[in-house]
């Protein structure tokens, strides 16, 4: 977000410390970042802890600020996902995404949301440390948008996957280019 879309209440706090420590401070940060998947038209205010540097005291009697995000000019759109990418699946397992369609909520500037298509949205399913045993599982999906840096997906999503032992192929397959085959069959 542009800084102009974000307000904090209070806007300032009072701090105390030795002069050298105070001279090094350009700004005071928040202790955490806002999880964009939590930002929606119904949820755009967050209470955040203030991170005070070592050697500095907060004398304002407040440890938190309310962060408000202005979504004027933004729009939300429900979009279906049909592209699922499985990451970090072990070679000894076959992983099939049982979920064929996942409806998600995209939010962003109206001009970008109006250009958003289902081909631009996909789900990554990270199976690292999750595919040890055969069976059906519900796993988190990370939803990504291609080429839309001001848009995000609101909400948390899961998909169903099936894990089973991979079937070993008994055929030996060799891939060669047509030129390799042509060159090996010619004689001088």
mmCIF file of C-alpha atoms in Angstrom, residues 1-183:
data_model
loop_
_atom_site.group_PDB
_atom_site.id
_atom_site.type_symbol
_atom_site.label_atom_id
_atom_site.label_comp_id
_atom_site.label_asym_id
_atom_site.label_seq_id
_atom_site.Cartn_x
_atom_site.Cartn_y
_atom_site.Cartn_z
ATOM 1 C CA UNK A 1 0.000 0.000 0.000
ATOM 2 C CA UNK A 2 0.981 3.573 -0.447
ATOM 3 C CA UNK A 3 1.683 5.206 2.906
ATOM 4 C CA UNK A 4 -1.138 7.664 2.195
ATOM 5 C CA UNK A 5 -3.653 4.772 2.467
ATOM 6 C CA UNK A 6 -2.516 3.838 5.984
ATOM 7 C CA UNK A 7 -3.235 5.769 9.173
ATOM 8 C CA UNK A 8 -2.214 5.000 12.733
ATOM 9 C CA UNK A 9 -3.893 6.069 15.941
ATOM 10 C CA UNK A 10 -2.102 7.521 17.755
ATOM 11 C CA UNK A 11 0.077 9.028 15.023
ATOM 12 C CA UNK A 12 2.949 9.731 17.406
ATOM 13 C CA UNK A 13 4.272 8.460 20.716
ATOM 14 C CA UNK A 14 6.685 9.963 23.225
ATOM 15 C CA UNK A 15 9.935 8.153 23.928
ATOM 16 C CA UNK A 16 12.802 8.734 26.324
ATOM 17 C CA UNK A 17 16.403 7.587 26.501
ATOM 18 C CA UNK A 18 19.951 8.882 26.443
ATOM 19 C CA UNK A 19 20.675 11.480 23.771
ATOM 20 C CA UNK A 20 22.915 9.210 21.661
ATOM 21 C CA UNK A 21 20.212 6.518 21.454
ATOM 22 C CA UNK A 22 17.522 9.103 20.640
ATOM 23 C CA UNK A 23 19.666 10.651 17.879
ATOM 24 C CA UNK A 24 19.885 7.274 16.100
ATOM 25 C CA UNK A 25 16.110 6.862 15.842
ATOM 26 C CA UNK A 26 14.495 7.943 12.579
ATOM 27 C CA UNK A 27 11.172 6.165 13.151
ATOM 28 C CA UNK A 28 9.452 3.651 15.388
ATOM 29 C CA UNK A 29 8.272 0.423 13.755
ATOM 30 C CA UNK A 30 5.474 -1.958 14.492
ATOM 31 C CA UNK A 31 6.394 -5.295 16.039
ATOM 32 C CA UNK A 32 4.582 -7.296 13.329
ATOM 33 C CA UNK A 33 3.459 -6.909 9.743
ATOM 34 C CA UNK A 34 -0.155 -7.093 8.652
ATOM 35 C CA UNK A 35 -1.068 -10.389 7.027
ATOM 36 C CA UNK A 36 -2.667 -9.222 3.777
ATOM 37 C CA UNK A 37 -4.892 -12.301 3.663
ATOM 38 C CA UNK A 38 -6.626 -10.831 6.739
ATOM 39 C CA UNK A 39 -7.385 -7.513 4.996
ATOM 40 C CA UNK A 40 -10.894 -7.212 3.558
ATOM 41 C CA UNK A 41 -13.657 -4.648 3.257
ATOM 42 C CA UNK A 42 -15.044 -5.997 6.550
ATOM 43 C CA UNK A 43 -11.646 -6.111 8.266
ATOM 44 C CA UNK A 44 -9.398 -3.133 7.649
ATOM 45 C CA UNK A 45 -8.416 -2.046 11.147
ATOM 46 C CA UNK A 46 -5.718 -3.820 13.148
ATOM 47 C CA UNK A 47 -4.296 -3.315 16.628
ATOM 48 C CA UNK A 48 -0.535 -3.689 16.354
ATOM 49 C CA UNK A 49 2.205 -3.748 18.995
ATOM 50 C CA UNK A 50 4.827 -0.998 18.904
ATOM 51 C CA UNK A 51 8.478 -2.145 18.655
ATOM 52 C CA UNK A 52 10.632 0.008 20.904
ATOM 53 C CA UNK A 53 14.414 -0.160 20.265
ATOM 54 C CA UNK A 54 16.757 -1.264 23.043
ATOM 55 C CA UNK A 55 17.790 1.563 25.355
ATOM 56 C CA UNK A 56 14.592 3.513 24.640
ATOM 57 C CA UNK A 57 11.483 3.817 26.833
ATOM 58 C CA UNK A 58 7.947 4.413 25.601
ATOM 59 C CA UNK A 59 6.481 7.062 27.928
ATOM 60 C CA UNK A 60 3.134 7.417 26.118
ATOM 61 C CA UNK A 61 1.306 4.755 28.153
ATOM 62 C CA UNK A 62 0.318 2.845 25.016
ATOM 63 C CA UNK A 63 1.939 -0.310 23.697
ATOM 64 C CA UNK A 64 -0.294 -0.594 20.619
ATOM 65 C CA UNK A 65 -1.548 1.505 17.740
ATOM 66 C CA UNK A 66 -4.648 1.070 15.622
ATOM 67 C CA UNK A 67 -3.679 0.723 11.953
ATOM 68 C CA UNK A 68 -6.453 1.612 9.491
ATOM 69 C CA UNK A 69 -6.293 0.878 5.763
ATOM 70 C CA UNK A 70 -8.236 3.039 3.316
ATOM 71 C CA UNK A 71 -9.738 0.818 0.581
ATOM 72 C CA UNK A 72 -11.553 3.597 -1.307
ATOM 73 C CA UNK A 73 -11.233 2.896 -5.047
ATOM 74 C CA UNK A 74 -10.590 -0.787 -4.369
ATOM 75 C CA UNK A 75 -12.872 -3.611 -5.362
ATOM 76 C CA UNK A 76 -13.279 -7.278 -4.497
ATOM 77 C CA UNK A 77 -14.017 -10.094 -6.897
ATOM 78 C CA UNK A 78 -14.727 -13.775 -6.413
ATOM 79 C CA UNK A 79 -12.609 -15.778 -8.825
ATOM 80 C CA UNK A 80 -12.468 -19.538 -9.425
ATOM 81 C CA UNK A 81 -9.117 -21.330 -9.266
ATOM 82 C CA UNK A 82 -8.599 -24.434 -11.355
ATOM 83 C CA UNK A 83 -4.771 -24.438 -11.470
ATOM 84 C CA UNK A 84 -3.097 -26.221 -8.545
ATOM 85 C CA UNK A 85 0.693 -26.572 -8.332
ATOM 86 C CA UNK A 86 2.062 -29.222 -5.959
ATOM 87 C CA UNK A 87 5.445 -28.289 -4.477
ATOM 88 C CA UNK A 88 7.954 -30.453 -2.594
ATOM 89 C CA UNK A 89 6.160 -33.744 -3.097
ATOM 90 C CA UNK A 90 8.508 -36.699 -2.534
ATOM 91 C CA UNK A 91 9.383 -38.708 -5.660
ATOM 92 C CA UNK A 92 8.209 -41.882 -3.915
ATOM 93 C CA UNK A 93 4.638 -40.545 -3.670
ATOM 94 C CA UNK A 94 1.971 -39.623 -6.190
ATOM 95 C CA UNK A 95 0.025 -36.577 -5.059
ATOM 96 C CA UNK A 96 -3.316 -35.748 -6.657
ATOM 97 C CA UNK A 97 -5.260 -32.595 -5.856
ATOM 98 C CA UNK A 98 -8.863 -33.754 -5.304
ATOM 99 C CA UNK A 99 -10.183 -30.200 -5.199
ATOM 100 C CA UNK A 100 -10.978 -29.237 -8.785
ATOM 101 C CA UNK A 101 -12.410 -25.758 -8.171
ATOM 102 C CA UNK A 102 -11.673 -23.271 -5.407
ATOM 103 C CA UNK A 103 -13.485 -19.931 -5.247
ATOM 104 C CA UNK A 104 -11.340 -17.176 -3.693
ATOM 105 C CA UNK A 105 -11.743 -13.450 -3.041
ATOM 106 C CA UNK A 106 -9.300 -11.090 -4.762
ATOM 107 C CA UNK A 107 -9.039 -7.445 -3.683
ATOM 108 C CA UNK A 108 -7.217 -4.599 -5.374
ATOM 109 C CA UNK A 109 -7.510 -1.326 -7.236
ATOM 110 C CA UNK A 110 -10.668 -1.372 -9.344
ATOM 111 C CA UNK A 111 -8.746 -0.973 -12.625
ATOM 112 C CA UNK A 112 -6.600 -4.048 -11.884
ATOM 113 C CA UNK A 113 -9.444 -6.193 -10.535
ATOM 114 C CA UNK A 114 -11.438 -5.462 -13.697
ATOM 115 C CA UNK A 115 -8.575 -7.011 -15.737
ATOM 116 C CA UNK A 116 -8.175 -10.069 -13.500
ATOM 117 C CA UNK A 117 -8.929 -13.441 -15.106
ATOM 118 C CA UNK A 118 -8.977 -16.954 -13.664
ATOM 119 C CA UNK A 119 -5.838 -17.768 -15.702
ATOM 120 C CA UNK A 120 -3.936 -15.219 -13.589
ATOM 121 C CA UNK A 121 -4.729 -16.891 -10.254
ATOM 122 C CA UNK A 122 -3.345 -20.220 -9.059
ATOM 123 C CA UNK A 123 -2.773 -22.190 -5.869
ATOM 124 C CA UNK A 124 0.537 -23.538 -4.606
ATOM 125 C CA UNK A 125 0.218 -26.605 -2.405
ATOM 126 C CA UNK A 126 3.394 -27.164 -0.396
ATOM 127 C CA UNK A 127 3.621 -30.852 0.544
ATOM 128 C CA UNK A 128 6.958 -30.595 2.372
ATOM 129 C CA UNK A 129 6.673 -32.716 5.528
ATOM 130 C CA UNK A 130 3.029 -33.536 4.692
ATOM 131 C CA UNK A 131 3.235 -36.471 2.266
ATOM 132 C CA UNK A 132 4.877 -39.134 4.402
ATOM 133 C CA UNK A 133 1.848 -41.424 4.592
ATOM 134 C CA UNK A 134 -0.760 -42.504 2.082
ATOM 135 C CA UNK A 135 -4.258 -41.106 2.524
ATOM 136 C CA UNK A 136 -6.545 -38.123 2.019
ATOM 137 C CA UNK A 137 -5.550 -34.816 3.553
ATOM 138 C CA UNK A 138 -6.786 -31.249 3.773
ATOM 139 C CA UNK A 139 -3.778 -28.943 3.328
ATOM 140 C CA UNK A 140 -3.270 -25.170 3.167
ATOM 141 C CA UNK A 141 -3.133 -23.544 -0.255
ATOM 142 C CA UNK A 142 -1.130 -20.390 -0.952
ATOM 143 C CA UNK A 143 -3.058 -18.400 -3.542
ATOM 144 C CA UNK A 144 -0.995 -16.266 -5.929
ATOM 145 C CA UNK A 145 -1.873 -13.705 -8.589
ATOM 146 C CA UNK A 146 0.319 -13.322 -11.682
ATOM 147 C CA UNK A 147 1.219 -9.802 -12.856
ATOM 148 C CA UNK A 148 -0.964 -7.886 -10.384
ATOM 149 C CA UNK A 149 1.310 -6.447 -7.715
ATOM 150 C CA UNK A 150 -1.372 -4.286 -6.065
ATOM 151 C CA UNK A 151 -3.906 -7.099 -5.659
ATOM 152 C CA UNK A 152 -4.088 -9.768 -2.982
ATOM 153 C CA UNK A 153 -6.206 -12.745 -1.969
ATOM 154 C CA UNK A 154 -8.330 -12.245 1.118
ATOM 155 C CA UNK A 155 -8.859 -15.248 3.380
ATOM 156 C CA UNK A 156 -7.200 -18.585 4.131
ATOM 157 C CA UNK A 157 -7.878 -21.551 1.860
ATOM 158 C CA UNK A 158 -7.343 -25.297 1.920
ATOM 159 C CA UNK A 159 -7.550 -28.042 -0.695
ATOM 160 C CA UNK A 160 -7.963 -31.803 -0.495
ATOM 161 C CA UNK A 161 -5.154 -34.045 -1.738
ATOM 162 C CA UNK A 162 -4.712 -37.787 -2.146
ATOM 163 C CA UNK A 163 -1.292 -39.283 -1.399
ATOM 164 C CA UNK A 164 -0.334 -42.758 -2.570
ATOM 165 C CA UNK A 165 2.795 -44.671 -3.468
ATOM 166 C CA UNK A 166 4.153 -43.750 -6.876
ATOM 167 C CA UNK A 167 4.019 -46.516 -9.461
ATOM 168 C CA UNK A 168 7.488 -47.300 -10.795
ATOM 169 C CA UNK A 169 7.730 -47.497 -14.556
ATOM 170 C CA UNK A 170 9.185 -50.720 -15.931
ATOM 171 C CA UNK A 171 9.983 -49.203 -19.319
ATOM 172 C CA UNK A 172 13.311 -47.654 -20.163
ATOM 173 C CA UNK A 173 12.782 -44.406 -22.014
ATOM 174 C CA UNK A 174 15.503 -42.519 -23.860
ATOM 175 C CA UNK A 175 14.847 -39.055 -25.193
ATOM 176 C CA UNK A 176 16.817 -37.966 -28.241
ATOM 177 C CA UNK A 177 16.426 -35.114 -30.635
ATOM 178 C CA UNK A 178 15.521 -35.764 -34.260
ATOM 179 C CA UNK A 179 18.983 -34.514 -35.281
ATOM 180 C CA UNK A 180 20.673 -37.112 -33.033
ATOM 181 C CA UNK A 181 18.645 -39.912 -34.626
ATOM 182 C CA UNK A 182 19.358 -38.601 -38.132
ATOM 183 C CA UNK A 183 23.095 -38.207 -37.461
#
